[in-house]
Coordinates of C-alpha atoms in Angstrom, one line a residue:
X1 CA 62.5 361.8 223.8
X2 CA 60.0 360.3 226.1
X3 CA 57.7 363.4 225.8
X4 CA 57.9 363.0 222.0
X5 CA 56.8 359.4 222.2
X6 CA 53.9 360.4 224.5
X7 CA 53.0 363.0 221.9
X8 CA 52.6 360.3 219.3
X9 CA 49.8 358.6 221.3
X10 CA 47.1 361.1 220.7
X11 CA 47.2 361.3 216.9
X12 CA 47.7 357.5 216.6
X13 CA 44.6 356.9 218.7
X14 CA 42.7 359.4 216.7
X15 CA 43.5 358.0 213.3
X16 CA 44.0 354.3 214.0
X17 CA 40.3 353.6 213.7
X18 CA 39.8 355.3 210.4
X19 CA 40.6 352.3 208.1
X20 CA 38.2 349.9 210.0
X21 CA 35.6 352.3 211.4
X22 CA 33.2 352.0 208.4
X23 CA 33.2 348.2 208.6
X24 CA 32.8 348.4 212.4
X25 CA 29.9 350.7 212.3
X26 CA 28.3 348.7 209.5
X27 CA 28.4 345.6 211.8
X28 CA 26.3 347.3 214.5
X29 CA 22.6 346.8 214.6
X30 CA 22.0 350.6 214.6
X31 CA 22.5 350.9 210.8
X32 CA 19.4 350.1 208.8
X33 CA 20.6 351.5 205.4
X34 CA 24.2 351.3 204.3
X35 CA 24.0 355.0 203.3
X36 CA 23.8 355.8 207.1
X37 CA 27.1 354.2 208.0
X38 CA 29.1 357.4 207.2
X39 CA 26.8 359.5 209.5
X40 CA 27.3 357.2 212.5
X41 CA 31.1 356.9 211.7
X42 CA 31.3 360.7 211.8
X43 CA 29.6 360.7 215.2
X44 CA 32.3 358.5 216.5
X45 CA 35.0 360.8 215.1
X46 CA 33.3 363.9 216.4
X47 CA 32.7 362.5 219.9
X48 CA 36.5 362.1 220.4
X49 CA 37.3 365.7 219.3
X50 CA 34.5 367.3 221.2
X51 CA 35.5 365.6 224.4
X52 CA 39.1 366.5 223.8
X53 CA 38.2 370.2 223.3
X54 CA 36.0 370.3 226.4
X55 CA 38.5 368.8 228.7
X56 CA 41.9 370.1 227.4
X57 CA 41.9 373.3 229.6
X58 CA 40.9 371.2 232.6
X59 CA 43.8 368.8 232.1
X60 CA 46.1 371.9 232.0
X61 CA 44.8 373.2 235.3
X62 CA 45.0 369.7 236.8
X63 CA 48.6 369.4 235.7
X64 CA 49.3 372.7 237.5
X65 CA 47.9 371.4 240.7
X66 CA 48.5 367.7 240.6
X67 CA 51.7 367.7 238.6
X68 CA 52.8 367.1 235.0
X69 CA 53.8 363.4 235.4
X70 CA 50.6 362.2 237.0
X71 CA 48.5 363.9 234.4
X72 CA 50.5 362.4 231.6
X73 CA 50.4 359.0 233.1
X74 CA 46.6 359.2 233.7
X75 CA 46.2 360.3 230.1
X76 CA 48.3 357.4 228.7
X77 CA 46.6 354.8 230.8
X78 CA 43.1 356.2 230.2
X79 CA 43.8 356.3 226.4
X80 CA 45.0 352.7 226.5
X81 CA 42.0 351.4 228.5
X82 CA 39.4 353.3 226.5
X83 CA 41.0 352.3 223.2
X84 CA 40.9 348.6 224.1
X85 CA 37.2 349.1 225.2
X86 CA 36.5 350.7 221.8
X87 CA 38.2 347.8 220.0
X88 CA 36.0 345.2 221.8
X89 CA 32.8 347.2 221.5
X90 CA 29.9 345.1 220.1
X91 CA 27.4 348.0 219.9
X92 CA 27.4 351.5 218.7
X93 CA 26.5 352.8 222.2
X94 CA 29.6 351.2 223.7
X95 CA 31.8 352.4 220.8
X96 CA 30.4 355.9 221.3
X97 CA 31.0 355.8 225.1
X98 CA 34.5 354.4 224.8
X99 CA 35.4 356.9 222.0
X100 CA 34.1 359.8 224.1
X101 CA 36.0 358.6 227.1
X102 CA 39.1 358.3 224.9
X103 CA 38.7 362.0 224.0
X104 CA 38.3 362.8 227.7
X105 CA 41.7 361.3 228.4
X106 CA 43.7 363.3 225.8
X107 CA 45.1 366.0 228.0
X108 CA 48.7 365.2 227.4
X109 CA 49.4 367.9 224.8
X110 CA 49.0 370.7 227.3
X111 CA 51.0 368.9 230.0
X112 CA 53.8 368.1 227.5
X113 CA 54.0 371.8 226.3
X114 CA 54.2 372.9 229.9
X115 CA 57.1 370.4 230.6
X116 CA 58.9 371.5 227.5
X117 CA 58.6 375.2 228.6
X118 CA 59.9 374.3 232.0
X119 CA 62.9 372.2 230.9
X120 CA 64.0 374.4 228.0
X121 CA 65.5 377.8 227.8
X122 CA 65.8 380.5 225.1
X123 CA 68.5 378.5 223.3
X124 CA 66.5 375.4 222.6
X125 CA 62.8 376.1 223.3
X126 CA 61.9 376.8 219.7
X127 CA 63.5 373.5 218.4
X128 CA 61.8 371.5 221.2
X129 CA 58.4 373.1 220.5
X130 CA 58.8 372.5 216.8
X131 CA 59.0 368.8 217.4
X132 CA 55.4 368.7 218.7
X133 CA 53.7 369.3 215.3
X134 CA 56.2 366.9 213.7
X135 CA 55.1 364.2 216.2
X136 CA 51.5 365.0 215.5
X137 CA 51.9 364.5 211.8
X138 CA 54.0 361.4 212.2
X139 CA 51.3 360.0 214.6
X140 CA 48.5 360.6 212.1
X141 CA 50.4 358.8 209.4
X142 CA 51.3 355.9 211.7
X143 CA 47.8 355.6 213.1
X144 CA 46.2 355.2 209.7
X145 CA 48.9 352.8 208.5
X146 CA 48.7 350.5 211.6
X147 CA 45.0 350.6 211.5
X148 CA 45.0 349.5 207.9
X149 CA 47.3 346.6 208.7
X150 CA 44.9 345.3 211.4
X151 CA 41.6 345.6 209.5
X152 CA 40.0 342.2 210.0
X153 CA 43.1 340.6 211.5
X154 CA 41.6 337.0 211.8
X155 CA 41.3 336.8 208.0
X156 CA 44.5 338.7 207.2
X157 CA 46.8 336.9 209.7
X158 CA 45.2 333.6 210.6
X159 CA 48.5 332.2 211.8
X160 CA 48.8 334.9 214.3
X161 CA 45.2 335.4 215.5
X162 CA 43.8 331.9 214.7
X163 CA 40.1 331.7 215.0
X164 CA 39.9 334.3 217.8
X165 CA 36.4 335.5 218.6
X166 CA 37.9 338.7 220.2
X167 CA 39.4 340.0 217.0
X168 CA 36.3 339.5 214.8

């Protein structure tokens, strides 16, 4: 069950920004024409997936030498820290750097698959592996939904966030 919860982290992190990314990019000084917002937003999305694709194999090799648990923990902590950094970014450059770093820390999928292969046998391996895409789909739904709830939280939830400068 813990592995399935860890599996949720990647798709949630990937899709959580979708509801507020257009507004966030529009608030950066880099955009001169509102028509360009979508271009810069797509760069943020692409930077995550490119960095993930480039480093996935390396995370797998590292999990073979360093161990599965340390790689999973590094990935989770790295995702958390870089996602917070993205959330407080005040410029497109910092958003891009933090989003790219976020992609660099998404090596958990390979380590999780390895753990499942190691702890299962022919009687339950197919059921355990089948849960991974289910968790991915659930994570993409949850990420978008949670992101939508927290678009402009100071205005939506003034009782909870007050007049916080951090969440503007």
